[in-house]
Coordinates of C-alpha atoms and ligand atoms in Angstrom, one line a residue:
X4 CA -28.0 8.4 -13.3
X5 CA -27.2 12.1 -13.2
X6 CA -24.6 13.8 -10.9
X7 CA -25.6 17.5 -9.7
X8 CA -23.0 19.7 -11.5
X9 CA -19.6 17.8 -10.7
X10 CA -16.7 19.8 -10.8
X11 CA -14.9 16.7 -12.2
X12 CA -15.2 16.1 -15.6
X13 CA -17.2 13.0 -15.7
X14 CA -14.9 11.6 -18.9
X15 CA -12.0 8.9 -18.8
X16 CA -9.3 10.8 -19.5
X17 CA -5.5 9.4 -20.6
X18 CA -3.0 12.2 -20.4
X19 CA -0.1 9.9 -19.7
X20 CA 0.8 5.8 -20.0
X21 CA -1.0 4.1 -16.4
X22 CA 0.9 4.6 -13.7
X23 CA 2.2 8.3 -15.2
X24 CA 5.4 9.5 -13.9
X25 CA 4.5 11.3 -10.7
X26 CA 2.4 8.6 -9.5
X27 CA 5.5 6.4 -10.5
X28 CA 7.9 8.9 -8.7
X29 CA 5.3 8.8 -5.5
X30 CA 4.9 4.8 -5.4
X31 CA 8.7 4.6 -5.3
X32 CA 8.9 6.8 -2.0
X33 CA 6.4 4.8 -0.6
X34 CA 8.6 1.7 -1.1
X35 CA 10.9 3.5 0.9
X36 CA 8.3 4.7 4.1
X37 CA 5.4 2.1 4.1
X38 CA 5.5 -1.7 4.9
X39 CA 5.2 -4.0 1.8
X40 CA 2.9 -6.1 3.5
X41 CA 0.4 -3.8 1.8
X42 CA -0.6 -4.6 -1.8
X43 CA -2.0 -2.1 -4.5
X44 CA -4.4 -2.8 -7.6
X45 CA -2.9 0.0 -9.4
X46 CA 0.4 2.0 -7.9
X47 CA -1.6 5.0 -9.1
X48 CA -2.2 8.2 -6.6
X49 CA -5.1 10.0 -6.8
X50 CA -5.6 13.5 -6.5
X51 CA -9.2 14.2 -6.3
X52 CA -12.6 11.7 -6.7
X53 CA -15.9 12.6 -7.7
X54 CA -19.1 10.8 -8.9
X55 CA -17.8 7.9 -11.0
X56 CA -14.1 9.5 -11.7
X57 CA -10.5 8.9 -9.9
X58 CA -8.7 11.9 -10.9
X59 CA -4.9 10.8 -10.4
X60 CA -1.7 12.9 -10.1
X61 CA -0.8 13.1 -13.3
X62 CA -4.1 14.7 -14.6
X63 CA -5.5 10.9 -15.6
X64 CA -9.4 10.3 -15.3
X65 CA -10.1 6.7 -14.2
X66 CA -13.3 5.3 -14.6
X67 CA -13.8 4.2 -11.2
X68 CA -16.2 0.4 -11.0
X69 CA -14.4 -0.1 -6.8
X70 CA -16.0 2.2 -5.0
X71 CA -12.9 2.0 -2.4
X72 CA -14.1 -1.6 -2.5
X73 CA -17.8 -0.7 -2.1
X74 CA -17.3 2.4 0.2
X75 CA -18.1 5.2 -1.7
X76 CA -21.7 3.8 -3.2
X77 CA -23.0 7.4 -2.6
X78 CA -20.0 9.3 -4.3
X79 CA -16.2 10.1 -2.9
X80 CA -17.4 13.3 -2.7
X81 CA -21.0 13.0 -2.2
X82 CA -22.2 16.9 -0.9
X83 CA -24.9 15.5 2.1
X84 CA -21.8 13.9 3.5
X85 CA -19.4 16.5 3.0
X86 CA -22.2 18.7 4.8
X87 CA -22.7 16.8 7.5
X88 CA -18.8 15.9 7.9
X89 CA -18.1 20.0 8.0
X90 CA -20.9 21.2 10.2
X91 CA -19.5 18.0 13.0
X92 CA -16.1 19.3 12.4
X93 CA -16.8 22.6 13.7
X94 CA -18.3 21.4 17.1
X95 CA -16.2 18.7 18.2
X96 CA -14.0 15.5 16.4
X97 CA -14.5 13.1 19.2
X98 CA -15.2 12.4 23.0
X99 CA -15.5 8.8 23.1
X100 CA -19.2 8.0 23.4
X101 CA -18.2 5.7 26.3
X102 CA -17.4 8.9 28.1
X103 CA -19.4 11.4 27.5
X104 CA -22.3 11.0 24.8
X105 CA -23.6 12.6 21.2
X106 CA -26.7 12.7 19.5
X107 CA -25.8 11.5 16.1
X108 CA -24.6 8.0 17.4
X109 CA -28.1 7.1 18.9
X110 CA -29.4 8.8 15.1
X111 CA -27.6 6.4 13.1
X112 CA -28.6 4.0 15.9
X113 CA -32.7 4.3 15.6
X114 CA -32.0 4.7 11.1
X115 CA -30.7 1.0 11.1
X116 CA -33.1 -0.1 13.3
X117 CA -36.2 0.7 11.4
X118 CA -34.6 -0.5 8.2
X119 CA -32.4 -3.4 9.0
X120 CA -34.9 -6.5 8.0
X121 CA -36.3 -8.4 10.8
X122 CA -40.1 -7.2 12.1
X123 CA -38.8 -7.0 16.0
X124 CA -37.3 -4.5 18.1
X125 CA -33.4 -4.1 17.8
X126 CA -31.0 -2.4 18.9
X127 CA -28.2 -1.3 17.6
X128 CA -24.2 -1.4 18.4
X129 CA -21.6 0.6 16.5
X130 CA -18.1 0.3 15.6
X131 CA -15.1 1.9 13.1
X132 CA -14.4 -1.4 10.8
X133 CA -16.3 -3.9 9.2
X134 CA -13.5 -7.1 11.0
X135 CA -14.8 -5.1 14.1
X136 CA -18.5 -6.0 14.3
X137 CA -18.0 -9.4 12.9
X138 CA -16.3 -9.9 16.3
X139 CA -18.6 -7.7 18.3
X140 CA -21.3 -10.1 16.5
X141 CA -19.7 -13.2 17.7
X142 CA -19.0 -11.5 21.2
X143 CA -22.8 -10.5 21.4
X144 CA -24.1 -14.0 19.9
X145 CA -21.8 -16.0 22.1
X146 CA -22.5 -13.9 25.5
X147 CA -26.8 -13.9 24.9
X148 CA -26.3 -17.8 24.4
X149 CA -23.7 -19.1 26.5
X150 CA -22.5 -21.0 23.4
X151 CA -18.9 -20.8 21.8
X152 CA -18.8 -22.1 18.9
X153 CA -19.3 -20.1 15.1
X154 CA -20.1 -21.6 11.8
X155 CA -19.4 -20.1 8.3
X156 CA -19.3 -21.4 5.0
X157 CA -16.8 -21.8 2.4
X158 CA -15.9 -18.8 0.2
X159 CA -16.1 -16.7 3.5
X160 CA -14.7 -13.1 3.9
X161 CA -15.4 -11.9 7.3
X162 CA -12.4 -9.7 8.0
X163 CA -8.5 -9.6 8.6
X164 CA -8.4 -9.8 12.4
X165 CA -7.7 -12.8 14.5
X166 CA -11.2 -14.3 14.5
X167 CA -12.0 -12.8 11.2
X168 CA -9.1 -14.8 9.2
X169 CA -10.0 -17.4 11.1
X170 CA -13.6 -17.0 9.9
X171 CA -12.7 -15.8 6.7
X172 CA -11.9 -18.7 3.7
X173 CA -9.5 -18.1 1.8
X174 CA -5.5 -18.5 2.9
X175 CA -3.5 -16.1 0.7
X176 CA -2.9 -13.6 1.2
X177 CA -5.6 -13.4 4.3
X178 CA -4.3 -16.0 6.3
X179 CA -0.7 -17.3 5.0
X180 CA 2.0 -17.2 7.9
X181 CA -0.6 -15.5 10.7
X182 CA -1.7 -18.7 12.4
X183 CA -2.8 -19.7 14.9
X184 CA -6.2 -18.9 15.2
X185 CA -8.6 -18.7 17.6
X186 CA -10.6 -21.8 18.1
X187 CA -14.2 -22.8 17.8
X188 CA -14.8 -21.8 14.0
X189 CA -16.0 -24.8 11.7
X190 CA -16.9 -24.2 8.1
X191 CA -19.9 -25.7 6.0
X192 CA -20.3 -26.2 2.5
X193 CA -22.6 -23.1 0.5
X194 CA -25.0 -23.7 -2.6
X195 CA -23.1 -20.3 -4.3
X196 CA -20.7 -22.3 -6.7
X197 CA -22.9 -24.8 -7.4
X198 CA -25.8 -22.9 -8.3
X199 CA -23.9 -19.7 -9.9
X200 CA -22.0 -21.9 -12.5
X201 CA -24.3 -24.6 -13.2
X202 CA -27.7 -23.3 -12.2
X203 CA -28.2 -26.9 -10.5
X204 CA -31.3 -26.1 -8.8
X205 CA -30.6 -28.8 -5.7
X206 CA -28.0 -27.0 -4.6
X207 CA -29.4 -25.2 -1.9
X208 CA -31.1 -28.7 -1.0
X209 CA -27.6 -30.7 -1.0
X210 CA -25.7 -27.7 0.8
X211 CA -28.1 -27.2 3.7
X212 CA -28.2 -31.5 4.3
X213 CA -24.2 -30.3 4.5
X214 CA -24.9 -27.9 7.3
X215 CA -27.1 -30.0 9.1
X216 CA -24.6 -32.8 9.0
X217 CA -22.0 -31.0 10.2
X218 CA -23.5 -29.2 13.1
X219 CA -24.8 -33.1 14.5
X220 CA -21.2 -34.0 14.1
X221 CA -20.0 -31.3 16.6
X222 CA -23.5 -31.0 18.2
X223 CA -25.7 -28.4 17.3
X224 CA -26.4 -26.5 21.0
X225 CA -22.5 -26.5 21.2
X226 CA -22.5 -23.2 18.2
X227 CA -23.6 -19.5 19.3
X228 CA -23.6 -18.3 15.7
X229 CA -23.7 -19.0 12.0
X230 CA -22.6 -16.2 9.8
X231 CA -23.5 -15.6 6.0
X232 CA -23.1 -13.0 3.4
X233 CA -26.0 -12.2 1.4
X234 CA -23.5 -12.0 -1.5
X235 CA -20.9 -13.4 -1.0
X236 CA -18.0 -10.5 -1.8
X237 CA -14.2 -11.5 -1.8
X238 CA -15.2 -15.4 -2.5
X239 CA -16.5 -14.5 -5.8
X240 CA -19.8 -12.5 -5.9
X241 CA -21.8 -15.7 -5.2
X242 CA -25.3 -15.0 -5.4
X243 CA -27.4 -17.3 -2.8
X244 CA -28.7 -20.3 -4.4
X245 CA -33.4 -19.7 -4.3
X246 CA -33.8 -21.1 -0.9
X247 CA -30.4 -21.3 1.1
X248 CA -30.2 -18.8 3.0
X249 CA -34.0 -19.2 4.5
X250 CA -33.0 -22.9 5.0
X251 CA -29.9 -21.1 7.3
X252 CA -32.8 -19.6 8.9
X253 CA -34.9 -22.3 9.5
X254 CA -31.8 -24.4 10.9
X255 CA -30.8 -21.6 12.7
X256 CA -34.4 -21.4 14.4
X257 CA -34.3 -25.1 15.5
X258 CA -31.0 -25.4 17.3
X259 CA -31.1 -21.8 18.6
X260 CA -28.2 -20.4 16.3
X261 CA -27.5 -16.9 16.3
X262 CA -27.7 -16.2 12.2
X263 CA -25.6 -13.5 12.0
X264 CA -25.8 -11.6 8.3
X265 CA -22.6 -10.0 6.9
X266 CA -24.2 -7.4 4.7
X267 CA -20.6 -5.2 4.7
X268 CA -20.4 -5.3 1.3
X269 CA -23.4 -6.4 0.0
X270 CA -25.7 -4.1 2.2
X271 CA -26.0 -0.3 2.1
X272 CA -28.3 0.0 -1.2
X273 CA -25.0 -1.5 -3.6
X274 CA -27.8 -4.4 -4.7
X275 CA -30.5 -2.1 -5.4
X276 CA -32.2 -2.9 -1.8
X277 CA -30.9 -1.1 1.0
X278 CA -30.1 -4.8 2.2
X279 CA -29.3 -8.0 0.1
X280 CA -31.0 -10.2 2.4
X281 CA -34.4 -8.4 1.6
X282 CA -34.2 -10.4 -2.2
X283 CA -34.0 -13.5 0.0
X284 CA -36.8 -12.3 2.7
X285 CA -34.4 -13.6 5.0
X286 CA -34.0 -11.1 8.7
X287 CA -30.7 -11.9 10.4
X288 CA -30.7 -12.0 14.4
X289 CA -27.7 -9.7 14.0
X290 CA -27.1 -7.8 11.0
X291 CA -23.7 -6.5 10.1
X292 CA -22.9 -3.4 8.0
X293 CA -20.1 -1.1 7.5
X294 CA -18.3 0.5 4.3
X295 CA -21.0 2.4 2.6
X296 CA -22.6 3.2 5.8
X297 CA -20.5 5.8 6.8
X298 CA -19.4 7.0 3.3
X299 CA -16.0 6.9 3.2
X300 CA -15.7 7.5 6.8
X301 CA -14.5 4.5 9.2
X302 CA -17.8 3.2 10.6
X303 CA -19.4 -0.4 11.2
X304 CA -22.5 -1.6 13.2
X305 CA -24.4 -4.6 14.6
X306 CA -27.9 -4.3 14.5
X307 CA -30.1 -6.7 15.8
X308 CA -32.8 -8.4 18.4
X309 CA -33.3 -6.5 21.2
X310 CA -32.5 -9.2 23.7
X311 CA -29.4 -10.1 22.2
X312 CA -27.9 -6.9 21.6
X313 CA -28.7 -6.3 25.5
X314 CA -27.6 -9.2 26.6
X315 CA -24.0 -8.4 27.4
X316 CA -23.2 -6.9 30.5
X317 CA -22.8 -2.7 30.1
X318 CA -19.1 -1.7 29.4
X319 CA -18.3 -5.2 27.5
X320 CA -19.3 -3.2 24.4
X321 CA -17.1 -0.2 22.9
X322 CA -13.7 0.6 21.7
X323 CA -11.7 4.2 21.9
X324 CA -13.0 5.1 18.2
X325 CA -16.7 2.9 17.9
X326 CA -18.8 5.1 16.2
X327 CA -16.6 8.1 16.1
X328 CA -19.1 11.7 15.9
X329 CA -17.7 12.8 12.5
X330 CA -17.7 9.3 11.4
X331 CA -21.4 9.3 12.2
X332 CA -22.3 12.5 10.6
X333 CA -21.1 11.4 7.4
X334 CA -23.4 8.2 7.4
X335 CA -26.4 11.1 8.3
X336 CA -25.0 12.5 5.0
X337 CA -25.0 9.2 3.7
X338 CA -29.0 8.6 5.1
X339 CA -30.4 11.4 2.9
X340 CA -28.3 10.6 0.0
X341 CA -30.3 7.7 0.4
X342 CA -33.4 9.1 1.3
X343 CA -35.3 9.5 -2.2
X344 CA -34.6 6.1 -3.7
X345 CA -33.0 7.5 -6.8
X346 CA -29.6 5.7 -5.4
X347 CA -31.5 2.2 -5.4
X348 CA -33.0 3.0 -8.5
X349 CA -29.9 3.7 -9.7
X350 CA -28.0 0.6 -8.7
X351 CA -30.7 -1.3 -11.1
X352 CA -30.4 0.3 -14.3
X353 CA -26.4 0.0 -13.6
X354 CA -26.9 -3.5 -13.3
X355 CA -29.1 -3.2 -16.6
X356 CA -26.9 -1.9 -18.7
X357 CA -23.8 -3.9 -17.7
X358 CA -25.4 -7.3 -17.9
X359 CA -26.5 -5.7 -21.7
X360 CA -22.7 -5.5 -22.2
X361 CA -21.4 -8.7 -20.6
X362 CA -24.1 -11.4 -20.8
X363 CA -23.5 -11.7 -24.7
X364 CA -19.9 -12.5 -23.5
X365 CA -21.1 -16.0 -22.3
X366 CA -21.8 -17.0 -25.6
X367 CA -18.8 -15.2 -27.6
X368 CA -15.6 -15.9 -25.0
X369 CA -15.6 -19.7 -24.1
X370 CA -13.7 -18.8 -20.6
X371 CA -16.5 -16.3 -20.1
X372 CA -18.3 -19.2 -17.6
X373 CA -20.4 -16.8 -16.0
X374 CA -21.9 -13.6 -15.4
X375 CA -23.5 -13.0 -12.0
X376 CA -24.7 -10.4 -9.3
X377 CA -27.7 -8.1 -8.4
X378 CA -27.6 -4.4 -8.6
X379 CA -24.1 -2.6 -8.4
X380 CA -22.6 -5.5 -7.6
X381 CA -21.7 -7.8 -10.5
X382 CA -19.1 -10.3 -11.6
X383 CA -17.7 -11.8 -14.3
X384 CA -16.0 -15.1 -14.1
X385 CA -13.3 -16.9 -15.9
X386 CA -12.8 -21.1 -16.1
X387 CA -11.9 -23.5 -18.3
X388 CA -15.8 -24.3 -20.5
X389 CA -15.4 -27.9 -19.4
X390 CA -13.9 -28.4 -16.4
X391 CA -14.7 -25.1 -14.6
X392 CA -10.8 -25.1 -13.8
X393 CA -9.9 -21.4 -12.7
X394 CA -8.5 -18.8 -14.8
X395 CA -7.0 -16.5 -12.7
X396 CA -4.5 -15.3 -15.6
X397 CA -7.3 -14.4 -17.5
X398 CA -8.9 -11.9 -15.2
X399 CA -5.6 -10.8 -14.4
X400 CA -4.9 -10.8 -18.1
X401 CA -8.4 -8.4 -18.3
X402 CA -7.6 -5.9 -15.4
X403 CA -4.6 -5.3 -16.8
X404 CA -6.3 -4.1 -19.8
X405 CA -8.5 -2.1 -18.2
X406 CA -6.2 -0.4 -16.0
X407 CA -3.6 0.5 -18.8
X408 CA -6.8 1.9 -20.7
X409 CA -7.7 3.8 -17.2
X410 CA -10.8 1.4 -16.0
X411 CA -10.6 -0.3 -12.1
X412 CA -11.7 -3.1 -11.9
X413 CA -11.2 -5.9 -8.9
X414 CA -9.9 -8.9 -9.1
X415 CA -11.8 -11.1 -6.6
X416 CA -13.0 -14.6 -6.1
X417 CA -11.5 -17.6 -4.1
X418 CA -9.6 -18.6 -6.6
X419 CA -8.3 -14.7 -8.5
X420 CA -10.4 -15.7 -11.3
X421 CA -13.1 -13.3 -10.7
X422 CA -13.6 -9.6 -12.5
X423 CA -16.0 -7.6 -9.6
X424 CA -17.6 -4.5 -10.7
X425 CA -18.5 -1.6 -7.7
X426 CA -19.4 1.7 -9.2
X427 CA -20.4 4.3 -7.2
X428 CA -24.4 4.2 -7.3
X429 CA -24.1 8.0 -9.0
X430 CA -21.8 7.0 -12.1
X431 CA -23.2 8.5 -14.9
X432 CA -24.6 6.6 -17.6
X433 CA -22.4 7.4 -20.5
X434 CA -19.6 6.9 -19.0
X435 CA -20.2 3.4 -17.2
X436 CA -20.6 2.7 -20.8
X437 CA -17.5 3.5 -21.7
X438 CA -16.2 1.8 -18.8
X439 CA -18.4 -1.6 -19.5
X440 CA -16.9 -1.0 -23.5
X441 CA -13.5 -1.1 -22.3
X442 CA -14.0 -4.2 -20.3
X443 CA -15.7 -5.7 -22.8
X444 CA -12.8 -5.1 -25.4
X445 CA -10.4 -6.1 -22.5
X446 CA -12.0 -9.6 -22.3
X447 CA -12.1 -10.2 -25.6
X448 CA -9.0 -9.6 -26.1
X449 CA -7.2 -11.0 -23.6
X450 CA -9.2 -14.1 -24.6
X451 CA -8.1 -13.3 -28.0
X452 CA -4.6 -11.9 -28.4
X453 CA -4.3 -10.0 -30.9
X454 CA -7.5 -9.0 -31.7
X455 CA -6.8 -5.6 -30.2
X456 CA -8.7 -3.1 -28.0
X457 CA -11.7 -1.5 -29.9
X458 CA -10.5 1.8 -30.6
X459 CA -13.6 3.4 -30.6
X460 CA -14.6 3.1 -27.1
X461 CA -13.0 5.5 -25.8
X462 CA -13.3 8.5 -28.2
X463 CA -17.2 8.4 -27.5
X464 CA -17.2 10.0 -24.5
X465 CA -14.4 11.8 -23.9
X466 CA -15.2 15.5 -25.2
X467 CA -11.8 16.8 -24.1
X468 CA -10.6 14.6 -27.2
X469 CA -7.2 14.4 -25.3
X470 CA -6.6 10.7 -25.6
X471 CA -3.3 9.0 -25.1
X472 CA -1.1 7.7 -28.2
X473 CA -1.7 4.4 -26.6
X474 CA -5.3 4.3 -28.0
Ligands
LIG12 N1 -17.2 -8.7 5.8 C1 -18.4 -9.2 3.7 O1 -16.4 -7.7 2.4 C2 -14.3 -6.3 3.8 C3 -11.6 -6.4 2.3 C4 -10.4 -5.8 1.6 P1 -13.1 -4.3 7.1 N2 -14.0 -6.6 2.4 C5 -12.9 -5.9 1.8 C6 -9.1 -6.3 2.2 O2 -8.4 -6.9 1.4 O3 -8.8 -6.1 3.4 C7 -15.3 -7.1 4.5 C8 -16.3 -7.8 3.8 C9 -17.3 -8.6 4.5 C10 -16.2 -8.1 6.5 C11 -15.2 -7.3 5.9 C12 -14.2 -6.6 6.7 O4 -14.4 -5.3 6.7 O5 -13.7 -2.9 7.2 O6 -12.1 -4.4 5.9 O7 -12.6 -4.8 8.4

């Protein structure tokens, strides 16, 4: 877990209070430009990004565990990308591949074909945004079967769009005020809480008699597509229950259901597999994939059966931007970051060492209900120990903490109470160590007031020994 020679210090570093002055100057003209309809996890703005660091404007090092929210898995500054990037920026920025064509679109094309799961041939359909090939999914799934209808489960996140909100779960702040949606989208029960909190080992059994029940009360040949994440991302980082998503697949089989796989956040190597579905053995017909793909770059894609993804009629595919040439260079840069498995490799012993930190936390915090994930992708939930009652002033309680000691973390889950972890795959080791130490102390303490941050967590690993009077 090694970074080449960053040119960031690879150290949390506190040189003022979180946000520092300039940032604060900078968010306060940005009141005045930029629409508050957008919210920020920390008003902090960054100057430079590198391996598992957010350098900010004030000369802060923040440990960075988002990733851009699971973007940047191969590094903000990862140098295949920013070689690829360069060498496309000198020839051309764009043409529009639906007017005149480039290589590296058909390149990242024939990559996701070979390694998407499924043993058929696919093809593959590119995009700029991850909202953007959920819809081309449902497009391509509803046009190859003459079917409208869509199914997804609860705890969805599929996107901000029309159909996407409409697809995706939860109401605020997705949904709230938007309406109406587009028709056609029905929503089925999932094993994920069930099985996460109580490890009730039915729960893929009782969830998929849920499914079934409510496709025979609509009728089953009346739904083109049923989409699933492999992890489930905003709802919560709800790991699969054994068994649920292969009973998806058998379902899907007998009534001729498109099963469309939303691997957007889960896919891309953050789990320690290139895709999550692969722990499940489960091949989509359609698999979706976007944020780490290109990098940091806006790039999505739909990758699937042959005779699906050729099914709509030429030109009802595309968009000014889908799969944009520099966009695509950078997920060739992202490829061979990829390429020697020392990425995967490394999203496993990041998942090592943070459930060494957090699983004890089960037993020592009693709102500490669970600890869950696979790879670089990992969660930590808060509830009430008896009635599983959501605690979403706790883990805001605990990001707080960590952000004022210069750790970012996300908040995510249905219900807020959820603390989401998404380090780039080439943070260092010593210093997601500091980074698990501070969340640890955070927890405790916010479950605890009073028992203070451990001050030692900190001075460990930052050489510079410039720490802020806060700690
Ligand atoms: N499918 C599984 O996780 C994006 C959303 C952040 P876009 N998740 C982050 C926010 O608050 O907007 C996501 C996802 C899954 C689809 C999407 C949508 O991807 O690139 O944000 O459109």
């Amino acid at each position: 877990m090694t970074l080449e020679s960053p040119a960031l210090p690879q150290s949390r570093h506190l040189a003022t209070a979180i946000p520092g002055p300039r940032s604060t100057e900078l968010h306060r003209e940005r009141e005045a430009h930029v629409s508050s309809g957008f919210g920020v996890t920390i008003p902090v703005f960054v100057n430079r990004a590198e391996g598992g660091i957010l350098e900010d404007v004030d000369g802060n090092r923040l440990v960075d565990l988002a990733s851009g929210i699971a973007v940047t898995s191969v590094g903000a500054a990862n140098k295949h990308v920013q070689a690829q990037v360069a060498a496309q920026m000198e020839r051309f920025t764009h043409t529009c591949f639906m007017v005149t064509e480039y290589d590296s679109f058909t390149k990242v094309a024939a990559w996701l074909n070979a390694r998407v799961p499924g043993d058929f041939e696919k093809r593959t359909a590119l995009f700029s945004t991850g909202a953007e090939a959920v819809e081309n999914a449902i497009k391509i799934a509803r046009s190859a079967t003459g079917r409208e209808r869509v199914l997804v489960f609860d705890d969805a996140y599929h996107g901000r769009s029309l159909l996407t909100m409409a697809m995706t779960a939860k109401e605020n702040p997705y949904k709230l005020n938007f309406g109406p949606f587009p028709g056609g989208v029905f929503r089925a029960p999932t094993a994920g809480r069930l099985w996460n909190r109580r490890g009730d080992t039915d729960a893929a059994v009782t969830a998929l008699r849920g499914v079934e029940a409510l496709l025979q009360d609509h009728g089953p040949e009346t739904f083109a597509a049923m989409v699933i994440e492999p992890i489930q991302g905003e709802g919560g980082f709800l790991v699969p229950a054994p068994g649920f998503l292969s009973g998806l697949r058998e379902i899907a089989d007998r009534h001729g259901i498109v099963l469309v796989i939303d691997e957007i956040q889960a896919g891309m190597g953050r789990t320690g597999k290139l895709f999550a579905s692969e722990y499940e053995a489960v091949a989509g017909d359609l698999t979706l994939t976007a944020k780490a793909l290109g990098g940091g770059l806006p790039l999505s894609a739909v990758t699937g059966r042959a005779e699906l993804m050729n099914a709509v009629h030429t030109g009802g595919l595309g968009g000014t931007y889908a799969g944009n040439p520099v966009a695509c260079a950078a997920a060739l840069g992202v490829f061979e970051a990829f390429e020697d498995g020392t990425l995967l490799a490394n999203a496993l012993q990041i998942e090592a060492a943070a459930r060494a930190v957090l699983e004890p936390l089960l037993a020592e915090v009693d709102t500490v209900v669970d600890v869950r994930g696979r790879g670089a992708m990992l969660a930590v939930e808060f509830a009430d120990p008896e009635t599983f009652a959501p605690r979403a002033d706790v883990a805001a309680a605990v990001a707080a903490a960590c952000h004022a000691q210069g750790v970012l973390v996300l908040v995510c889950g249905t219900h807020g109470n959820v603390i989401r972890l998404l380090p780039p795959l080439v943070i260092g080791a010593d210093l997601l160590r500091d980074g698990l130490a501070v969340l640890r102390a955070a927890i405790v303490s916010a479950t605890n007031p009073g028992t203070g941050v451990e001050p030692h967590t900190a001075v460990a690993t930052d050489p510079d020994g410039a720490l802020a009077a806060a700690h």
